[in-house]
Structure formats: C-alpha cells, structure tokens
CSV table of C-alpha atoms in Angstrom, one decimal:
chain,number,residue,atom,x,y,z
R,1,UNK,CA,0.0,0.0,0.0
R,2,UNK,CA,2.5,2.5,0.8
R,3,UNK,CA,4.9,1.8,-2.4
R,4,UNK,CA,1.6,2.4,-4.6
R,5,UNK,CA,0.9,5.4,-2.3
R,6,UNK,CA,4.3,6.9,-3.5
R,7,UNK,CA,3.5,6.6,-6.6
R,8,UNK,CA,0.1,8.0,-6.4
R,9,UNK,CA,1.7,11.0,-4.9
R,10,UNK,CA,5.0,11.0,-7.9
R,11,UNK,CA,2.0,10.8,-10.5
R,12,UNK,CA,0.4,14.0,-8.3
R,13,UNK,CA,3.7,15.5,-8.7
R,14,UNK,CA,4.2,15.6,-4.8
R,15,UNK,CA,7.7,14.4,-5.6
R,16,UNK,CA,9.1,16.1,-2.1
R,17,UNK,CA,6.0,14.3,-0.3
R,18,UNK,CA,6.8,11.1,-1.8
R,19,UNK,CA,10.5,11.1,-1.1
R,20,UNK,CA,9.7,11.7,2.4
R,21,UNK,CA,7.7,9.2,3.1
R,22,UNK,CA,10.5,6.6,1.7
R,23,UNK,CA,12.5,8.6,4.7
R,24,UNK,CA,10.0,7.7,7.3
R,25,UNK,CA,9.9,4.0,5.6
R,26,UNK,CA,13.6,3.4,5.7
R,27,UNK,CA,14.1,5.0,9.4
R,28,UNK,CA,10.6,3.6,11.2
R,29,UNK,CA,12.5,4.1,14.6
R,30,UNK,CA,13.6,7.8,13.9
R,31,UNK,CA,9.5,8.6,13.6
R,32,UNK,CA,8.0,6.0,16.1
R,33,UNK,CA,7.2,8.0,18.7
R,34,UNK,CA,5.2,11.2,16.6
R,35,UNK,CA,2.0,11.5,16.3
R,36,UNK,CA,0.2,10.9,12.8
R,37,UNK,CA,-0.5,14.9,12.5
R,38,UNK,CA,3.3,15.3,13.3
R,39,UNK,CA,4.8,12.7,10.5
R,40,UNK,CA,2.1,14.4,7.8
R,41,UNK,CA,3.6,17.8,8.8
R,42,UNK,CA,7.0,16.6,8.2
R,43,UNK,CA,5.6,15.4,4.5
R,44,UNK,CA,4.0,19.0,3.6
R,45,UNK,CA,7.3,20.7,4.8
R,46,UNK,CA,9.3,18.7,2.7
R,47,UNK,CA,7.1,19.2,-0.2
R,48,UNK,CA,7.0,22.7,0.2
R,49,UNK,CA,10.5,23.1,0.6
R,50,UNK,CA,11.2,21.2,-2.5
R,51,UNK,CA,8.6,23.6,-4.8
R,52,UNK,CA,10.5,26.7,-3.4
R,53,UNK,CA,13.6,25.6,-4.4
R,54,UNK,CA,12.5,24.3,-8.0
R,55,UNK,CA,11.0,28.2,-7.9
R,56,UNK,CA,13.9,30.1,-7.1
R,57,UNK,CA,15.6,27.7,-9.9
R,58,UNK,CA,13.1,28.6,-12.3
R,59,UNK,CA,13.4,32.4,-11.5
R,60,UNK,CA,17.4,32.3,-11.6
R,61,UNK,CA,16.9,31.0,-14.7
R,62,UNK,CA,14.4,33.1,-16.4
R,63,UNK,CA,16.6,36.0,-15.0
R,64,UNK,CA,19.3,35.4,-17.0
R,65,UNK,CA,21.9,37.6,-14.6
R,66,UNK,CA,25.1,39.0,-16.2
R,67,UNK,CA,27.2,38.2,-13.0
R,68,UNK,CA,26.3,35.5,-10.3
R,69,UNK,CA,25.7,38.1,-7.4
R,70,UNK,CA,24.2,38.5,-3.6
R,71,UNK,CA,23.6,40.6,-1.1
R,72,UNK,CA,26.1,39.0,1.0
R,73,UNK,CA,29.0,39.9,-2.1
R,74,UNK,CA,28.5,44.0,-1.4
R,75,UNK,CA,31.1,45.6,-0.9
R,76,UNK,CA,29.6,49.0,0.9
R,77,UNK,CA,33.0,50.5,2.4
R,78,UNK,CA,32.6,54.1,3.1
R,79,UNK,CA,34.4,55.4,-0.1
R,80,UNK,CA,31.9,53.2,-2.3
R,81,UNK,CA,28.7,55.7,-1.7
R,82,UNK,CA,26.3,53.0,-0.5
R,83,UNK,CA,25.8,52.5,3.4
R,84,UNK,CA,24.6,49.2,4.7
R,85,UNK,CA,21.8,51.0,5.9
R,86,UNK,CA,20.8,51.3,2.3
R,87,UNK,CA,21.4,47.7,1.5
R,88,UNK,CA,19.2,47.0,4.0
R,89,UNK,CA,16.4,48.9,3.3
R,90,UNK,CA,17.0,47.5,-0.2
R,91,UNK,CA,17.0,43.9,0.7
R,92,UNK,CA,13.6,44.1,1.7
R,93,UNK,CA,12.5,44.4,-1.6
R,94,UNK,CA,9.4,46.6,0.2
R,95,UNK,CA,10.1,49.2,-2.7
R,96,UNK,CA,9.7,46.5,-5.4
R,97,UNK,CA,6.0,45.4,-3.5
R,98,UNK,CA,5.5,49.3,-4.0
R,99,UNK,CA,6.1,49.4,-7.5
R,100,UNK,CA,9.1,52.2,-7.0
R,101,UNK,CA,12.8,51.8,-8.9
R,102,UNK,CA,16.1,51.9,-8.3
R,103,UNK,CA,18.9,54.2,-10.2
R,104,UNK,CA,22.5,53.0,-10.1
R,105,UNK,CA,25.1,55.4,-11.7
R,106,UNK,CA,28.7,55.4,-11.0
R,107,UNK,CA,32.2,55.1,-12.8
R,108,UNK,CA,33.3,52.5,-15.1
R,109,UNK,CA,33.7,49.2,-12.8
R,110,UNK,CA,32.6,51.0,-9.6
R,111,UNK,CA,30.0,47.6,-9.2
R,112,UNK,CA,27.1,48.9,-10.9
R,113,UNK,CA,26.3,45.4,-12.5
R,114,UNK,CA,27.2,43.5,-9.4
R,115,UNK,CA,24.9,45.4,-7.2
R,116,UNK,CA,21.9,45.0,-9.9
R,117,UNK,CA,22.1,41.6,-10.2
R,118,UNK,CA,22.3,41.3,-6.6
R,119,UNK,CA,19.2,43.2,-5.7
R,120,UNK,CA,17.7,41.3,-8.4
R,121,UNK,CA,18.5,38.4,-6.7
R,122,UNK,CA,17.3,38.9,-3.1
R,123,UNK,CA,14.0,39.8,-5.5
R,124,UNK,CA,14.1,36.0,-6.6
R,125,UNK,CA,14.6,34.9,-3.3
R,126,UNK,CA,11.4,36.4,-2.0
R,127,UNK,CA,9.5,35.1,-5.3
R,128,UNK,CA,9.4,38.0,-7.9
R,129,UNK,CA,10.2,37.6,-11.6
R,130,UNK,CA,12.9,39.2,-12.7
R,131,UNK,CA,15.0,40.2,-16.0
R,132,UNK,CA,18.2,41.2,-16.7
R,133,UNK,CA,18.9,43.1,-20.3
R,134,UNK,CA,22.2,44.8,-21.3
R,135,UNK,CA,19.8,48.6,-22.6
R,136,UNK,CA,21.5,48.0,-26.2
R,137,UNK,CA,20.8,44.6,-26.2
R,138,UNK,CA,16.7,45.1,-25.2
R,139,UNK,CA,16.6,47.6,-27.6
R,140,UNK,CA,17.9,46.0,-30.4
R,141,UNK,CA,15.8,42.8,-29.8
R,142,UNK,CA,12.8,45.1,-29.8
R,143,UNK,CA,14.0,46.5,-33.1
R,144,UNK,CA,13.9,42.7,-34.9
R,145,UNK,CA,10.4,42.3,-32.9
R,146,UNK,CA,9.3,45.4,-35.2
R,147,UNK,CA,10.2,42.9,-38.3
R,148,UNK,CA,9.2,39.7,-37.2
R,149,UNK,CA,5.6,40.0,-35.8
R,150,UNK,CA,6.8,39.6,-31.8
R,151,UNK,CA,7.0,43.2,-30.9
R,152,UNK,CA,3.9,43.1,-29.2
R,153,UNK,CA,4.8,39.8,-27.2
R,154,UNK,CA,8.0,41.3,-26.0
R,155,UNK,CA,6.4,44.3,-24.9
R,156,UNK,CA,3.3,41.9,-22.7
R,157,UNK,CA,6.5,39.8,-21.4
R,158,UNK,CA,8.5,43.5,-20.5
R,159,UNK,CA,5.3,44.8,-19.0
R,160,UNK,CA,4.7,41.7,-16.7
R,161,UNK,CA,8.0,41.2,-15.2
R,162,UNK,CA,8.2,42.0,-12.1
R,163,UNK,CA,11.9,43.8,-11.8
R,164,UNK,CA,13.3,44.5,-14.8
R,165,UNK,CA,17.2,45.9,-14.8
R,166,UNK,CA,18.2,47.5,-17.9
R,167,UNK,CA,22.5,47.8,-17.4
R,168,UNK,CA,24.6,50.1,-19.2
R,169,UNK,CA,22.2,53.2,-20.3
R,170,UNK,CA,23.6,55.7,-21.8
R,171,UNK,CA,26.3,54.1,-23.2
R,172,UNK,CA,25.5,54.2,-27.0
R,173,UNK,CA,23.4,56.5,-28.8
R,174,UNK,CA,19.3,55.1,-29.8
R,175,UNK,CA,17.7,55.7,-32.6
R,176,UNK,CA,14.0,57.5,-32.5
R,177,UNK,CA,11.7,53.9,-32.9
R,178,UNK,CA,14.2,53.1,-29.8
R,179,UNK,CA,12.8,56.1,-28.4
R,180,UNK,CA,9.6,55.3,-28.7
R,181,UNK,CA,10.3,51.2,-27.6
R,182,UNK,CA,11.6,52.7,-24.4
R,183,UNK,CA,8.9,55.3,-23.7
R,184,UNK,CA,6.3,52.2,-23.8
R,185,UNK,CA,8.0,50.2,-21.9
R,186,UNK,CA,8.2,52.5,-19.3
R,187,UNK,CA,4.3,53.4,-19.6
R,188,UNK,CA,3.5,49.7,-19.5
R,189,UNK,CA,5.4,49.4,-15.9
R,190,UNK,CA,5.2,52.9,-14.3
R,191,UNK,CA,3.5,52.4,-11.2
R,192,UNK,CA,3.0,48.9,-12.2
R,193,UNK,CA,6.3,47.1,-11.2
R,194,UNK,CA,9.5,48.3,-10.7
R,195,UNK,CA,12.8,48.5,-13.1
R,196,UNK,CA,16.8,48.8,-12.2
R,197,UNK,CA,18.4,51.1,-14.2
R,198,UNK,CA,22.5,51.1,-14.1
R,199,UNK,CA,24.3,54.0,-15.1
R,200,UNK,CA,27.8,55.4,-16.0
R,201,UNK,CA,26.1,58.8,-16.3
R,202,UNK,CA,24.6,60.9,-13.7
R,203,UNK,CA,21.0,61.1,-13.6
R,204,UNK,CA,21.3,64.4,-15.0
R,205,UNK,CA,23.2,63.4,-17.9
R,206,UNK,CA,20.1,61.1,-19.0
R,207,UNK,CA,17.9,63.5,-20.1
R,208,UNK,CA,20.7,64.7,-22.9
R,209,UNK,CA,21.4,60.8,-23.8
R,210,UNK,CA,17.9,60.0,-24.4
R,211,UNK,CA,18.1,62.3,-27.6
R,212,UNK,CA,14.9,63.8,-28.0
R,213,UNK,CA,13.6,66.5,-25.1
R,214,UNK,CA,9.6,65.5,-25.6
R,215,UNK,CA,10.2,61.9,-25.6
R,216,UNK,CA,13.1,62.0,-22.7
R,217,UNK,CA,11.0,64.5,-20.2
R,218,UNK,CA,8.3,61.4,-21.0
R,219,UNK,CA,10.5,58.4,-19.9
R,220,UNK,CA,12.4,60.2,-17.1
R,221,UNK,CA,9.1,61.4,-15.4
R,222,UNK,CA,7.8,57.8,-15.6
R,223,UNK,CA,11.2,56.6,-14.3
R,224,UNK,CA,12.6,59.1,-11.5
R,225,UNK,CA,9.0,60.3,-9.8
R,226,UNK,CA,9.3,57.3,-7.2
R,227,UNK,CA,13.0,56.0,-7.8
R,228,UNK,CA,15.5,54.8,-5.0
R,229,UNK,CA,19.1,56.5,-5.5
R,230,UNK,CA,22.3,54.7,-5.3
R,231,UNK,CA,25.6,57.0,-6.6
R,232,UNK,CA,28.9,55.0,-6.1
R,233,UNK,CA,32.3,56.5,-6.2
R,234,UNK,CA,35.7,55.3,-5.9
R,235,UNK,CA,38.1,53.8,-8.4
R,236,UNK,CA,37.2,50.6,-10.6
R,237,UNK,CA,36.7,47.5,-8.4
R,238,UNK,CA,38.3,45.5,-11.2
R,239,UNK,CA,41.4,47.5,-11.5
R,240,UNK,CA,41.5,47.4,-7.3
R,241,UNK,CA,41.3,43.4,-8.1
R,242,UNK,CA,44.1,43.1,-10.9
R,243,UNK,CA,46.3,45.6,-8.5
R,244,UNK,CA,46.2,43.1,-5.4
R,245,UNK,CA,46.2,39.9,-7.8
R,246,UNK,CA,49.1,41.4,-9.1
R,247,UNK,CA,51.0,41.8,-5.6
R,248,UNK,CA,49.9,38.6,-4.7
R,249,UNK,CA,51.9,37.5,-7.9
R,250,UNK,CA,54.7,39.4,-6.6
R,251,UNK,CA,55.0,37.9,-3.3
C-alpha cells in the first residue's frame, strides 16, 4: 500500500511528499514516537520546501543575470557611496512590493552590475520575476520584434516582469523607434512594477542621452518620480582586483 501510495503522490507530482515518506519508511524508529499529524507535517514541509527551491531555480533561470551576485557579495566601504543601511532597506524588496525603482550610476567598474544583479537576486529569493537586459541589447531585440511580428509579445513579457534591470544606459546612442520602444516600456510598468536602471552617467546626464527633449522628459518622469538612488564612487573595483592579484603574484 505504501509503495503504490508513492506513486500516487509521484503521478500528483508531490515528488518532495513522496521522497519523504521513503524517509519515514527506511528510518521507522527515527519517527515511532510522533503522532500521525506530526509525521504528515513533516511530508507538507518537505514538499513545500522542495517547490520553493524548483521556484527560485526557475526564477534564476528566467533572470538570466550578467554576473552571479548577492547581497552577501556587497562591498559598501565608506568610499563606495552605498551604506549598509541602504542595503538594507533595499534587501527588503518593500520598494519592489511598492512598485518604486532603483537608479545605479557610478564610474566604469565602480560595481554597478554586481549590485543590480544582486538586488535582483534577493527579488528572486522572496518570489518576484525578474530580468536582466544589457539597454542596447533590449533595444535591439525590440528593433527585430518590429520585423518579425513579436513586438507586441516582447512588450506583454517587459510589461509583466516583475523587476526588470536595464545595465549600461547611456552608453550608446538610440535611434527614435528606440525612443519610442523605451517610452512604452516605461508606460506599460510605471506604477505597475519596478525596473533597475544602471548607469555610468549621472542622472542628470540622461535627459541629454535620451536624444529627443519631448520623448526624454516622458521616460524620465515615468522613471525618476518614485525611484530609490544609489551613486557609487571610488576607483574601478576591477582595477582594485588586478592591483592586489598582481601583488599577490609578486610575493
């Protein structure tokens, strides 16, 4: 009865349930003494346990991170411009359940990246969707949607994403359907989820490098109004890194 009750539960897809009820089978003596009520718990725990991690898999995945970042990874020494206070307000991920965003600007290798992907992480680990998109890259994509016939699905899958990070604004100059790409994307989530943007140019500098005043005052209204602020400093993390490998070489 109990080997066709495991599989009852495998063909229910109650895989974590099923494995530990083998548990229970192979150690009787372990759970002799608990109660019925106590030994079912221990089967919903497990099962539950198992669906979060196949969830937070599933997210990782679908997020498709640059860099392999967390929280823990920060480096938020005084010279960097981001106080652990910050970080842990951040964490929280409160501002993603109130639909705000978070700007990132900062030098050339000042962590930008690592700090987006790792505040899109801890948004995976408390069960929101997430993207990661290079700007340029996003753009372009939405440029061979135009040709195609998927414009319109990659604008529904933009819209319902719960964190979406665009990395690297700024950096190249768009064209005016880009313009217009990025102006509905940001009317399809402005107070409706929340987006990352990552920055080597202050946020002043964004209204010049959007290109076109009407369509920029647009976006940057929709973007800014309710947007967290992080502004690192100091010198490029990776040159800091190559520097100590390199006396490490040395001695």
């Amino acid at each position: 009865m109990i080997t066709q009750t495991q599989a009852r539960l495998r063909n229910l897809r109650l895989t974590g349930m099923a494995d530990a009820l083998e548990v229970q089978r192979e150690h009787p003596g372990t759970y002799e003494n608990l109660s019925f009520e106590e030994r079912l718990a221990l089967l919903v725990d497990q099962e539950d346990a198992e669906r979060n991690d196949k969830r937070l898999a599933r997210l990782l995945k679908a997020a498709r991170f640059k860099l392999a970042a967390t929280v823990e990874g920060i480096d938020n020494g005084q010279a960097r411009g981001i106080s652990q206070s910050k970080i842990t307000t951040l964490v929280t991920c409160d501002w993603i359940k109130r639909k705000q965003n978070l700007l990132i600007t900062g030098p050339c290798g000042t962590g930008k990246s690592w700090l987006s992907c790792a505040f899109g992480h801890a948004a995976c680990l408390r069960g929101y969707s997430v993207r990661y998109w290079r700007l340029s890259r996003m753009l372009h994509s939405l440029t061979i949607g135009h040709g195609d016939g998927s414009y319109s699905k990659q604008l529904r899958q933009l819209a319902k994403v719960d964190l979406l990070i665009m990395d690297d604004w700024g950096l190249e100059a768009i064209t005016q359907r880009q313009r217009n790409d990025l102006l509905e994307i940001m009317d399809d989530r402005h107070n409706q989820s929340s987006t990352i943007v990552a920055s080597q140019l202050p946020v002043s500098g964004w209204h010049d490098s959007i290109g076109d005043a009407t369509l920029a005052d647009a976006i940057l209204d929709r973007l800014t109004h309710n947007a967290h602020r992080i502004s690192l400093k100091g010198e490029s993390m990776r040159k800091t890194k190559d520097q100590l490998d390199e006396r490490e070489h040395l001695d």
